[in-house]
Coordinates of C-alpha atoms in Angstrom, one line a residue:
M1 CA 10.1 -1.0 1.8
R2 CA 11.9 -1.4 -1.6
V3 CA 9.8 -2.4 -4.6
M4 CA 11.0 -3.4 -8.0
I5 CA 8.7 -3.3 -11.1
S6 CA 9.9 -4.9 -14.3
G7 CA 8.1 -3.4 -17.3
A8 CA 7.5 -0.3 -15.2
N9 CA 6.9 1.9 -18.3
G10 CA 4.4 -0.5 -19.9
F11 CA 0.6 -0.1 -20.0
V12 CA 0.0 -1.8 -16.6
G13 CA 3.4 -1.0 -15.1
R14 CA 3.0 2.7 -15.4
Q15 CA -0.4 2.6 -13.6
L16 CA 1.1 0.4 -10.9
V17 CA 3.9 2.8 -10.4
E18 CA 1.5 5.8 -10.1
R19 CA -0.8 3.9 -7.7
L20 CA 2.1 2.8 -5.4
L21 CA 3.5 6.3 -5.3
Q22 CA 0.1 7.7 -4.5
Q23 CA -0.7 5.3 -1.6
G24 CA 2.9 5.4 -0.3
Q25 CA 2.9 2.1 1.5
L26 CA 2.7 -1.6 0.8
R27 CA 2.3 -4.6 3.1
G28 CA 1.9 -2.1 6.0
Q29 CA 5.3 -0.5 5.4
K30 CA 6.3 2.9 4.0
I31 CA 7.6 2.7 0.4
E32 CA 11.1 4.1 0.4
A33 CA 12.0 3.3 -3.2
I34 CA 10.4 2.0 -6.3
L35 CA 13.0 0.5 -8.7
A36 CA 11.5 1.0 -12.2
V37 CA 13.1 -1.3 -14.7
D38 CA 12.4 -0.9 -18.5
Q39 CA 14.0 -0.2 -21.8
T40 CA 13.1 3.5 -21.2
T41 CA 11.6 5.3 -18.3
D42 CA 10.6 8.4 -20.2
G43 CA 7.1 9.6 -19.1
L44 CA 7.1 8.1 -15.6
L45 CA 6.3 10.5 -12.8
D46 CA 9.0 12.7 -11.4
D47 CA 9.3 11.5 -7.8
S48 CA 12.3 11.3 -5.4
R49 CA 11.2 7.7 -4.5
L50 CA 11.5 6.5 -8.1
R51 CA 14.8 4.9 -9.1
R52 CA 15.1 4.5 -12.9
H53 CA 17.0 1.5 -14.3
E54 CA 17.0 1.5 -18.1
G55 CA 18.1 -1.5 -20.1
S56 CA 17.1 -4.9 -21.2
I57 CA 15.6 -7.3 -18.6
T58 CA 17.7 -10.0 -20.4
N59 CA 20.9 -8.5 -19.0
P60 CA 21.8 -10.3 -15.7
A61 CA 24.2 -7.5 -14.7
L62 CA 21.2 -5.0 -14.8
L63 CA 19.3 -7.2 -12.5
R64 CA 22.2 -7.5 -10.1
R65 CA 22.5 -3.7 -10.0
V66 CA 18.8 -3.3 -9.3
L67 CA 18.8 -5.8 -6.5
A68 CA 22.2 -4.9 -5.0
D69 CA 20.8 -2.9 -2.1
G70 CA 18.1 -5.4 -1.2
I71 CA 14.5 -5.9 -2.3
D72 CA 11.3 -6.6 -0.5
V73 CA 8.6 -6.9 -3.2
V74 CA 9.0 -7.5 -6.9
F75 CA 6.3 -7.1 -9.5
H76 CA 7.5 -9.0 -12.7
L77 CA 5.3 -7.6 -15.5
V78 CA 7.6 -7.4 -18.5
S79 CA 7.0 -9.8 -21.4
I80 CA 7.0 -10.1 -25.2
P81 CA 3.3 -10.5 -26.0
G82 CA 1.9 -13.6 -27.6
G83 CA 1.8 -12.7 -31.3
A84 CA 5.2 -11.1 -31.2
A85 CA 6.7 -14.0 -29.2
E86 CA 5.2 -16.5 -31.7
A87 CA 6.7 -14.6 -34.7
N88 CA 10.1 -14.2 -33.0
Y89 CA 10.7 -17.3 -30.9
D90 CA 14.3 -16.3 -29.9
L91 CA 13.2 -12.9 -28.5
G92 CA 10.2 -14.5 -26.7
Y93 CA 12.5 -17.1 -25.2
Q94 CA 15.1 -14.6 -24.1
V95 CA 12.6 -12.2 -22.4
N96 CA 9.7 -14.4 -21.3
L97 CA 11.6 -17.4 -20.2
Q98 CA 15.4 -16.9 -19.8
A99 CA 15.2 -13.5 -18.2
S100 CA 12.4 -14.6 -15.8
L101 CA 14.4 -17.6 -14.7
E102 CA 17.5 -15.5 -14.2
L103 CA 15.4 -13.1 -12.0
L104 CA 14.2 -16.1 -10.0
Q105 CA 17.7 -17.3 -9.5
Q106 CA 18.9 -13.9 -8.3
L107 CA 15.9 -13.5 -6.0
R108 CA 16.4 -16.9 -4.3
N109 CA 19.9 -16.0 -3.2
R110 CA 18.6 -13.6 -0.6
Q111 CA 18.9 -13.7 3.2
R112 CA 15.1 -13.2 3.5
P113 CA 12.8 -14.5 0.7
P114 CA 11.3 -11.5 -1.1
V115 CA 7.7 -11.4 -2.2
L116 CA 7.4 -11.9 -6.0
V117 CA 4.1 -11.1 -7.9
Y118 CA 4.3 -12.7 -11.3
A119 CA 2.0 -11.6 -14.1
S120 CA 1.1 -14.8 -15.9
S121 CA -1.7 -15.2 -18.5
V122 CA -4.9 -17.0 -19.3
A123 CA -3.1 -18.1 -22.5
V124 CA -1.7 -21.0 -20.5
Y125 CA -5.1 -22.8 -20.8
G126 CA -4.8 -22.9 -24.6
G127 CA -7.9 -23.4 -26.8
D128 CA -10.7 -26.0 -26.9
L129 CA -12.0 -25.0 -23.4
P130 CA -15.0 -26.6 -21.8
A131 CA -18.4 -24.9 -21.9
R132 CA -17.9 -23.9 -18.3
M133 CA -14.6 -23.9 -16.4
D134 CA -13.1 -23.0 -13.1
E135 CA -9.7 -22.6 -11.5
S136 CA -8.9 -26.3 -11.6
Q137 CA -8.8 -26.3 -15.4
P138 CA -5.4 -27.8 -16.4
A139 CA -3.0 -25.7 -18.4
H140 CA -2.5 -26.7 -22.0
P141 CA -0.4 -24.0 -23.7
Q142 CA -0.8 -23.8 -27.5
L143 CA 1.5 -20.7 -28.0
S144 CA 5.2 -20.4 -27.2
Y145 CA 4.3 -17.3 -25.1
A146 CA 1.9 -19.4 -23.0
A147 CA 4.4 -22.3 -22.7
H148 CA 7.0 -20.0 -21.3
K149 CA 4.5 -18.4 -18.9
R150 CA 3.7 -21.9 -17.6
M151 CA 7.4 -22.8 -17.2
V152 CA 8.0 -19.8 -15.1
E153 CA 4.9 -20.6 -13.0
I154 CA 6.4 -24.0 -12.3
G155 CA 9.7 -22.5 -11.4
I156 CA 8.1 -20.1 -8.9
E157 CA 6.1 -23.0 -7.4
D158 CA 9.2 -25.0 -6.9
L159 CA 11.1 -22.1 -5.1
V160 CA 8.1 -21.6 -2.9
R161 CA 8.2 -25.3 -2.0
R162 CA 11.9 -24.9 -1.2
G163 CA 11.2 -21.9 1.0
E164 CA 13.5 -19.7 -1.1
L165 CA 10.8 -17.3 -2.5
D166 CA 7.5 -16.0 -1.4
G167 CA 6.0 -16.2 -4.9
R168 CA 2.4 -15.3 -6.0
V169 CA 1.2 -15.9 -9.6
V170 CA -1.8 -14.2 -11.1
R171 CA -3.2 -15.2 -14.5
L172 CA -4.3 -12.1 -16.3
P173 CA -7.0 -11.9 -19.0
G174 CA -7.3 -9.2 -21.7
I175 CA -6.5 -5.9 -20.1
V176 CA -8.1 -2.8 -21.6
A177 CA -7.9 -0.3 -22.9
R178 CA -4.3 -0.4 -24.2
P179 CA -2.9 2.5 -26.3
K180 CA -3.7 2.3 -30.0
Q181 CA -0.3 1.2 -31.2
P182 CA 1.3 -2.0 -32.5
N183 CA 2.1 -4.2 -29.5
G184 CA 2.2 -7.8 -30.7
L185 CA -0.9 -8.7 -28.8
K186 CA -3.3 -11.1 -30.5
S187 CA -6.0 -9.8 -28.2
A188 CA -5.3 -6.1 -29.2
F189 CA -8.7 -5.9 -30.9
M190 CA -10.4 -5.7 -27.5
S191 CA -8.7 -2.4 -26.7
D192 CA -8.8 -1.1 -30.3
L193 CA -12.6 -1.6 -30.4
L194 CA -13.1 0.4 -27.2
H195 CA -10.9 3.3 -28.4
A196 CA -12.5 3.4 -31.8
Y197 CA -16.1 3.5 -30.5
A198 CA -15.4 6.1 -27.8
A199 CA -13.6 8.3 -30.4
G200 CA -16.3 7.8 -33.1
E201 CA -13.8 6.3 -35.5
A202 CA -14.4 3.5 -38.1
Y203 CA -13.2 0.1 -37.0
E204 CA -13.3 -3.4 -38.5
C205 CA -13.6 -5.9 -35.7
P206 CA -11.8 -9.2 -36.4
V207 CA -14.2 -11.3 -34.3
S208 CA -18.0 -11.6 -34.6
P209 CA -20.6 -9.8 -32.3
Q210 CA -21.2 -13.2 -30.7
A211 CA -17.6 -13.7 -29.7
T212 CA -17.0 -14.0 -26.0
C213 CA -13.8 -12.7 -24.3
W214 CA -12.4 -12.3 -20.8
W215 CA -12.1 -8.7 -19.9
M216 CA -10.5 -6.6 -17.1
S217 CA -9.6 -2.9 -16.9
A218 CA -6.1 -1.8 -16.1
S219 CA -7.1 -0.1 -12.9
C220 CA -8.8 -3.4 -11.7
C221 CA -5.6 -5.3 -12.8
V222 CA -3.5 -3.0 -10.6
D223 CA -5.9 -3.6 -7.7
N224 CA -5.4 -7.3 -8.1
L225 CA -1.6 -7.1 -8.4
I226 CA -1.4 -5.1 -5.2
R227 CA -3.8 -7.5 -3.5
A228 CA -1.5 -10.4 -4.5
A229 CA 1.5 -8.6 -2.9
E230 CA -0.5 -7.8 0.3
L231 CA -1.6 -11.4 1.0
S232 CA -0.1 -12.9 4.1
E233 CA 2.3 -15.8 3.4
S234 CA 0.3 -19.0 3.0
Q235 CA 0.9 -22.6 2.1
G236 CA -0.6 -24.4 -0.8
N237 CA -1.3 -23.3 -4.4
R238 CA 0.3 -20.0 -5.2
V239 CA -1.3 -19.6 -8.6
W240 CA -4.5 -17.6 -8.8
Q241 CA -6.8 -17.3 -11.8
L242 CA -8.1 -13.8 -11.4
P243 CA -11.9 -13.2 -11.6
V244 CA -12.8 -12.0 -15.1
L245 CA -15.8 -10.5 -16.8
Q246 CA -16.9 -12.9 -19.6
L247 CA -18.7 -10.7 -22.1
S248 CA -19.6 -10.9 -25.7
I249 CA -18.7 -8.2 -28.2
S250 CA -22.4 -7.4 -28.4
E251 CA -22.6 -6.8 -24.7
I252 CA -19.5 -4.6 -24.9
L253 CA -21.1 -2.6 -27.7
E254 CA -24.3 -2.1 -25.7
A255 CA -22.2 -0.7 -22.8
L256 CA -20.3 1.5 -25.1
A257 CA -23.5 2.8 -26.6
S258 CA -24.9 3.6 -23.2
R259 CA -21.9 5.7 -22.3
F260 CA -20.9 7.2 -25.7
G261 CA -24.1 7.2 -27.7
A262 CA -25.7 4.7 -30.0
E263 CA -24.7 6.8 -33.0
N264 CA -21.1 5.6 -32.9
S265 CA -22.2 2.0 -33.5
K266 CA -22.6 2.8 -37.3
N267 CA -18.7 3.0 -37.4
I268 CA -18.2 -0.6 -36.4
R269 CA -18.0 -3.3 -39.0
F270 CA -17.2 -7.0 -38.6
N271 CA -14.8 -9.2 -40.6
P272 CA -14.2 -12.3 -38.3
D273 CA -10.9 -14.2 -38.4
P274 CA -11.9 -17.8 -37.5
Q275 CA -8.5 -18.6 -36.1
L276 CA -8.4 -15.5 -33.9
E277 CA -12.0 -16.0 -32.7
A278 CA -11.2 -19.6 -31.8
L279 CA -8.4 -18.6 -29.6
F280 CA -9.7 -15.3 -28.1
G281 CA -13.4 -15.1 -28.9
S282 CA -14.7 -18.4 -27.7
L283 CA -14.0 -18.1 -24.0
P284 CA -16.6 -19.7 -21.6
P285 CA -17.8 -18.5 -18.2
L286 CA -15.0 -18.9 -15.7
R287 CA -15.7 -19.6 -12.0
T288 CA -13.1 -18.3 -9.6
T289 CA -14.4 -19.1 -6.1
R290 CA -10.9 -19.5 -4.6
A291 CA -9.5 -16.3 -6.0
R292 CA -12.5 -14.4 -4.7
E293 CA -12.0 -15.8 -1.2
F294 CA -8.5 -14.3 -1.3
G295 CA -9.9 -10.9 -2.2
F296 CA -9.3 -10.7 -5.9
R297 CA -12.1 -9.2 -8.0
N298 CA -13.3 -8.2 -11.5
D299 CA -14.8 -4.9 -12.8
R300 CA -18.3 -6.1 -11.7
S301 CA -20.2 -5.1 -14.9
A302 CA -19.8 -4.2 -18.5
S303 CA -20.7 -0.6 -17.8
Q304 CA -18.2 -0.3 -14.9
L305 CA -15.5 -1.9 -17.1
I306 CA -16.1 0.8 -19.8
R307 CA -15.9 3.5 -17.2
N308 CA -12.7 2.1 -15.7
A309 CA -11.1 1.5 -19.0
L310 CA -12.1 4.7 -20.9
G311 CA -12.4 7.3 -18.2
K312 CA -10.4 9.8 -20.2
Y313 CA -13.1 10.0 -22.9
P314 CA -16.0 12.3 -22.1
P315 CA -19.4 10.5 -21.9
F316 CA -22.2 11.1 -24.4
T317 CA -24.7 13.7 -23.1
R318 CA -28.1 14.3 -24.6
P319 CA -28.6 17.8 -25.9
K320 CA -31.2 19.8 -24.0
S321 CA -34.2 21.1 -26.0
T322 CA -34.9 24.8 -25.8
E323 CA -38.6 24.1 -26.4
V324 CA -41.0 23.1 -23.6
G325 CA -42.5 19.7 -24.0
I326 CA -39.9 18.5 -26.6
T327 CA -37.7 15.5 -25.7
T328 CA -34.5 14.8 -27.6
H329 CA -33.6 11.2 -28.1
E330 CA -30.5 9.4 -29.1
L331 CA -30.1 8.4 -32.6
G332 CA -29.9 4.6 -33.2

């Protein structure tokens, strides 16, 4: 089994690499090689099964070298995030659309159609969503990033129809908690809020406490990506909207307070950006019956989401009193 991961050194990609190396098999076969493709592979695990391919995904020659000895499963994760793609259309076009279509073209010219798991985005739905929605909601992209994601989805569906690719598309929500660094993501506030609260740092939240977002931890995301690859080949729709947790900022703060102490809530201030909240803070409940039937899942609860996303931070512990009969309470 040979597995390629584009964006292997990204936030989700690195965790996917580690998980696959740890479990050692995929689709019932032993993993012989993981072909890690990224601009740099510094920081990835040192493992004899890992093949490092550094360079731009926009280089067709790089893709040909990676695929030269055959491929069984591809996880295509690399992308220029929404905010960065909107600010630099040419870069977003080259990476999110052109490079993805080139990858599809090279994968279709194979003796046996490989499995492709493509990380799409909930951004394809656009704004102005109904009060409640499900997997049948039509795509209506309102960002270039989302438009390019939808174009690649259509390309994959067409190759599946032609029998030239075993493609599976999963639409990802906001994945937390990403590292605290500039990344071009308009939804970065979701991760930044979690990190700041856990560390006891001051943070100005750009959406209101009532804002509702779709959440998923990176570990849960990796579970779903692997699940997509493991599915038996099936006919019909190959695009799955992953189950999400629809939670308000207030609900997230309550879960954070439960794990890290209510005292940290004093560090959080709000300065809502109406445009940002309209796009990323007004998301309705999302029913995903079909995806659940195929074995996809969410983090189950706000508290579990926080544990999965912020496991590296030690939880708050109540200090023990040295006097009999005295109970110490959290400040709040």
